[in-house]
Amino acid sequence: MTQSIRKKTPAGGPAANGVVDVLVPVALDHTYSYRVPRGTELRPGDVVCVPLGAREVTAVVWAENPDPDPRLHNRLKDIGGRIDVPALREELKSFVDWVANYTLSARGMVLRMTLRMGEHLGPERVRLGVRLVGPPPARMTAARHRVIAALSDRLLHGKSDAAKEAGVSVGVVDGLVDAGTLAVEVLPKPPAPPAPDPDFAPADFSPDQAKAAAILGGMAARGDFQVALLDGVTGSGKTEAYFEAVAEAVKRGRQVLILMPEIALTGQFLDRFAARFGVRPIEWHSELTPRTRARNWMQIASGEAHVVVGARSALFLPFADLGLIVMDEEHDQAYKQGDGVHYHARDMAVVRAHIARIPIVLASGTPSVESEVNARKGRYLRVPLPSRFGGQHMPQIEAIDLRREGPPRGRFISPVLAEAVRDAVERGEQALLFLNRRGYAPLTLCRACGHRFACNICDAWLVDHRFRQRLVCHHCGFSIPRPHQCPHCGAEESLAAVGPGVERLQEEAAHLFPDARTMVLSSDLITSIETMRSELNEIAEGRVDIIIGTQLVAKGHNFPRLNLVGVVDADLGLSNGDPRAAERTFQLLNQVIGRAGREQGRGVGFLQTHQPEHPVMKALVACDREAFYDNEIDLRERALYPPFGRLASLIVSAGDRPTAEGFARKLASLAPHDARVQVLGPAEAPLAVIKGRYRFRLLVKSARAVDLSGYVRDWLAGAPKTKGNLKLEVDIDPQSFL
Ligand code: ADP
Ligand code: ZN
């Protein structure tokens, strides 16, 4: 735009206060220009509503536009109005831009994660209450009686609460209002959450802990960008140590975000936090009610919320003054979001801390190889906690060689493990049998004709779920009732379950240990966070002898009487062609065995394996963490795998195979030449069909110095757009290769 054009007042000059560019939380990367109505002042970051097509949508002013194209000016629409919530800060806007650019996602989709706050965007709605003020109505019913009884204290009750208490519909309450028996009043706004008290109950630190806590506290007090890797085995007291950093940030009036991989498991954590700081933190995860979400969002944006504990999505919240990020179990896979915006919350948390110039603490007993390398190179400050708090020993680990000491045919618990479990239960201790497989059996086949039950629309076997009496596809949820007859050959009583799942293990445990109380913990048997928390409490209180669980039990919970962990199939995660298979197996098994012996006695872990000579098993048995990392880092460095190189996945899918394959080949042929970048594939994905969609993968591999996001963006800019049924997903830093 040239000066001369800009100075000209557009014909029929509108009564506008300039033009702003607005980012809308939909799948678009670019902003739209809108006119600012006279009398309205808007700045970047302001939350507004704007007309978009036929709808009114919530959006955010991204930039002032001092140079709007005058020819467009008359055709621009007006901003609908400013929404009365705090403006997004510049640092959050930069973060949204950064994440979108890095992950190749539409900026609008990233913005959406910061605005996704529940029932509506805006100040909390006024809530109405009722109070008993007048005489009973002329016409009385049993329901009306109950309402009057419930309100007999003549205090103000929430309207829906009053109805619930009396067991009637809101209509009954309204009827009493109309009759003059009850009066409606506005409920006072709920008070701001009380501030955590940094001096409420400081811990008595062990010398190691005191050292770690002083370093972390110092970081939080300085408040500059720095990454610490709080590196200590399970039970070493990492939580108490990072609470010191939280206390320092709170003392300075700044907000803290604590990220957890599995928010369902944080019941105990909330209590621990309250024991240390006197109040519970604010929670953020998908299971909150819309009203709670809306309230928490506002409190976070206004600065009334002091400490927030959340799942990965909490990273995008509009904190008023974030002063510290803590990420617990930083190595956990759950931090990677695998659909929509593909991002890894650990990496993005470090980016957010960098942009906001605040410290971040990554905590783990088995750091990701990425973080371990960063610590070894000095980019992250390693803060070690070398031993368990209170002098508890790490569990002693033994391998059981399934080739020589395996269980009888059709069984999965070896005699050595069974003996150990029996002893533990007799001593009044708990035992955990760990198997990372939901359901009863991963495969059902017909002994007469060999027919195997597979999903209709995925390239996967159906998993037998006996509790639910169905065969289920774990990829799309397709299921059929458990058949009694082979649909292929018609044979009866011919179907056989192949391989174990946790449900089958429970059957075996019930048979081997008839007097023990067993409980299965598996995500598909848990209906809500509440049931999950209550089952975990039951275990913690010792009302269960043998826990049979999937990886759900590996995380975040303390079972004081658990001293024995048996890993039923230690090889399970090793053979899936994933470059991180060894790392994941090491982390998972370490973590699950680390559940044992945390409070009394010596923990013991058993690994049932076909390959006791595998480096992962050897490192676990020898308790030699360094050996594992040395070996793994060496392999990655030689193969130029992350963090020594970069990876990106392109996944092409379509309703039919030739379309998907054709497009994937076309893409591959258009990849720009760059000597530092290797494009592998296309290859049919290991999960070749999901939900009826045929999938092909391209893997892009580059040296670390390459801007791989930029490379892929340039590549796709020159490629045909996906049309119709074709879909292309880009995953920068992929964690899954299925
Ligand atoms: P980690 O997070 O490293 O697995 P935790 O922080 O959960 O370890 O600590 C392990 C156990 O030790 C917990 O039961 C915790 O309450 C206890 N603990 C840790 N530090 C202290 C301390 N300074 N004083 C008393 N108990 C502590
Ligand atoms: Zn399926």
XYZ file of N, CA and C in Angstrom, residues 645-727:
249
model
N 18.812 -36.126 15.250
C 18.266 -35.743 13.963
C 16.807 -35.414 14.179
N 16.124 -35.028 13.119
C 14.700 -34.719 13.243
C 13.873 -35.675 12.398
N 12.627 -35.874 12.830
C 11.707 -36.726 12.088
C 10.394 -35.990 11.870
N 9.755 -36.283 10.747
C 8.376 -35.851 10.538
C 7.665 -36.975 9.806
N 6.399 -37.170 10.117
C 5.603 -38.177 9.418
C 4.540 -37.494 8.589
N 4.325 -38.008 7.394
C 3.179 -37.582 6.590
C 2.306 -38.805 6.409
N 1.086 -38.719 6.839
C 0.193 -39.872 6.743
C -0.925 -39.538 5.765
N -0.976 -40.313 4.695
C -2.000 -40.111 3.671
C -3.049 -41.192 3.849
N -4.309 -40.805 3.870
C -5.348 -41.829 3.960
C -6.494 -41.493 3.014
N -7.174 -42.538 2.596
C -8.317 -42.364 1.695
C -9.222 -43.578 1.826
N -10.418 -43.457 1.284
C -11.395 -44.539 1.373
C -11.021 -45.761 0.548
N -10.114 -45.594 -0.410
C -9.657 -46.768 -1.152
C -8.139 -46.736 -1.269
N -7.594 -47.911 -1.473
C -6.155 -48.076 -1.431
C -5.430 -47.330 -2.563
N -5.880 -47.489 -3.835
C -5.134 -46.830 -4.922
C -5.076 -45.312 -4.765
N -6.158 -44.697 -4.313
C -6.148 -43.244 -4.150
C -5.102 -42.832 -3.122
N -5.089 -43.541 -1.985
C -4.137 -43.202 -0.938
C -2.713 -43.427 -1.431
N -2.486 -44.564 -2.030
C -1.133 -44.877 -2.473
C -0.688 -43.919 -3.577
N -1.596 -43.628 -4.514
C -1.257 -42.729 -5.615
C -0.853 -41.354 -5.112
N -1.617 -40.834 -4.183
C -1.306 -39.499 -3.680
C 0.015 -39.513 -2.900
N 0.233 -40.566 -2.118
C 1.473 -40.656 -1.344
C 2.682 -40.700 -2.280
N 2.553 -41.423 -3.377
C 3.658 -41.493 -4.351
C 3.903 -40.140 -5.016
N 2.791 -39.481 -5.341
C 2.876 -38.161 -5.954
C 3.628 -37.219 -5.006
N 3.228 -37.241 -3.719
C 3.891 -36.398 -2.733
C 5.382 -36.688 -2.699
N 5.723 -37.974 -2.627
C 7.128 -38.352 -2.529
C 7.905 -37.805 -3.722
N 7.289 -37.855 -4.906
C 8.008 -37.416 -6.105
C 8.219 -35.905 -6.111
N 7.438 -35.180 -5.330
C 7.538 -33.718 -5.328
C 8.418 -33.184 -4.209
N 8.985 -34.082 -3.385
C 9.797 -33.615 -2.249
C 10.993 -32.819 -2.758
N 11.176 -31.590 -2.271
C 12.303 -30.779 -2.734
C 13.628 -31.452 -2.406
N 14.595 -31.261 -3.275
C 15.883 -31.863 -3.001
C 16.641 -31.072 -1.947
N 17.160 -31.790 -0.955
C 18.010 -31.176 0.056
C 18.889 -32.306 0.568
N 20.198 -32.125 0.430
C 21.119 -33.210 0.764
C 21.014 -33.627 2.228
N 20.507 -32.737 3.073
C 20.454 -33.057 4.498
C 19.134 -33.725 4.893
N 18.234 -33.877 3.914
C 16.919 -34.438 4.213
C 16.708 -35.723 3.420
N 16.154 -36.722 4.108
C 15.886 -38.005 3.482
C 14.378 -38.246 3.542
N 13.777 -38.586 2.409
C 12.352 -38.910 2.441
C 12.199 -40.408 2.231
N 11.648 -41.095 3.218
C 11.506 -42.548 3.165
C 10.056 -42.909 2.880
N 9.852 -43.880 2.003
C 8.495 -44.294 1.688
C 8.038 -43.676 0.379
N 6.760 -43.752 0.082
C 5.685 -44.187 0.985
C 5.679 -45.696 1.221
N 5.255 -46.044 2.427
C 5.068 -47.441 2.769
C 3.686 -47.584 3.360
N 3.098 -48.738 3.160
C 1.817 -48.995 3.797
C 2.039 -48.912 5.314
N 1.148 -48.237 6.010
C 1.307 -48.095 7.454
C 1.155 -49.450 8.124
N 1.853 -49.659 9.262
C 1.667 -50.938 9.978
C 0.189 -51.198 10.284
N -0.527 -50.150 10.661
C -1.983 -50.276 10.764
C -2.528 -49.793 9.427
N -2.643 -50.722 8.478
C -2.868 -50.324 7.093
C -4.254 -49.759 6.853
N -5.221 -50.192 7.645
C -6.585 -49.687 7.483
C -7.138 -49.340 8.859
N -7.637 -48.138 9.028
C -8.338 -47.768 10.257
C -9.660 -47.132 9.870
N -10.717 -47.625 10.482
C -12.063 -47.123 10.203
C -12.327 -47.042 8.703
N -11.922 -48.066 8.004
C -12.203 -48.121 6.578
C -11.330 -47.211 5.727
N -10.320 -46.583 6.343
C -9.445 -45.705 5.566
C -8.088 -46.368 5.369
N -7.636 -46.380 4.120
C -6.361 -46.997 3.785
C -5.249 -45.994 4.030
N -4.157 -46.448 4.659
C -3.151 -45.497 5.132
C -1.756 -45.785 4.587
N -1.119 -44.743 4.125
C 0.275 -44.825 3.701
C 1.083 -43.774 4.439
N 2.344 -44.110 4.740
C 3.172 -43.184 5.510
C 4.439 -42.810 4.748
N 4.821 -41.543 4.930
C 6.136 -41.090 4.489
C 6.870 -40.654 5.742
N 8.114 -41.022 5.838
C 8.898 -40.575 6.986
C 9.995 -39.653 6.483
N 10.082 -38.478 7.057
C 11.094 -37.505 6.653
C 12.110 -37.415 7.778
N 13.382 -37.503 7.385
C 14.437 -37.586 8.378
C 15.488 -36.565 8.006
N 15.936 -35.787 8.977
C 16.934 -34.782 8.628
C 17.937 -34.619 9.745
N 18.999 -33.899 9.409
C 19.953 -33.511 10.442
C 19.256 -32.544 11.395
N 19.824 -32.416 12.589
C 19.208 -31.602 13.615
C 19.161 -30.120 13.231
N 20.140 -29.688 12.463
C 20.232 -28.264 12.151
C 19.175 -27.811 11.137
N 18.500 -28.762 10.504
C 17.537 -28.399 9.453
C 16.222 -27.923 10.076
N 15.635 -26.889 9.497
C 14.285 -26.465 9.891
C 13.310 -27.390 9.165
N 12.997 -28.503 9.812
C 12.210 -29.525 9.131
C 10.769 -29.065 8.884
N 10.221 -28.285 9.819
C 8.867 -27.752 9.604
C 8.840 -26.901 8.347
N 9.862 -26.058 8.188
C 9.946 -25.189 7.013
C 10.074 -26.007 5.734
N 10.894 -27.060 5.809
C 11.068 -27.915 4.643
C 9.734 -28.524 4.222
N 8.992 -29.087 5.195
C 7.717 -29.730 4.873
C 6.707 -28.695 4.365
N 6.742 -27.495 4.947
C 5.799 -26.461 4.502
C 6.051 -26.113 3.037
N 7.316 -25.906 2.676
C 7.638 -25.580 1.282
C 7.207 -26.712 0.353
N 7.470 -27.905 0.786
C 7.119 -29.090 0.001
C 5.614 -29.115 -0.269
N 4.817 -28.955 0.802
C 3.370 -29.068 0.642
C 2.795 -27.890 -0.141
N 3.475 -26.746 -0.072
C 2.989 -25.589 -0.821
C 3.026 -25.884 -2.316
N 3.979 -26.724 -2.735
C 4.097 -27.041 -4.156
C 3.370 -28.322 -4.543
N 2.652 -28.920 -3.610
C 1.969 -30.188 -3.894
C 0.488 -29.929 -4.119
N -0.186 -30.836 -4.836
C -1.634 -30.642 -5.011
C -2.347 -30.698 -3.661
N -3.451 -29.990 -3.582
C -4.233 -30.008 -2.342
C -5.008 -31.317 -2.254
N -5.249 -31.775 -1.023
C -6.064 -32.972 -0.865
C -7.509 -32.609 -1.138
N -8.183 -33.483 -1.889
C -9.582 -33.207 -2.220
C -10.425 -34.415 -1.853
N -11.703 -34.172 -1.675
C -12.647 -35.261 -1.462
C -12.275 -36.088 -0.245
N -12.117 -37.370 -0.493
C -11.924 -38.318 0.586
C -10.474 -38.415 1.053
N -9.572 -37.764 0.340
C -8.154 -37.840 0.668
C -7.841 -36.991 1.878
N -6.962 -37.497 2.719
C -6.587 -36.709 3.875
C -5.085 -36.822 4.082
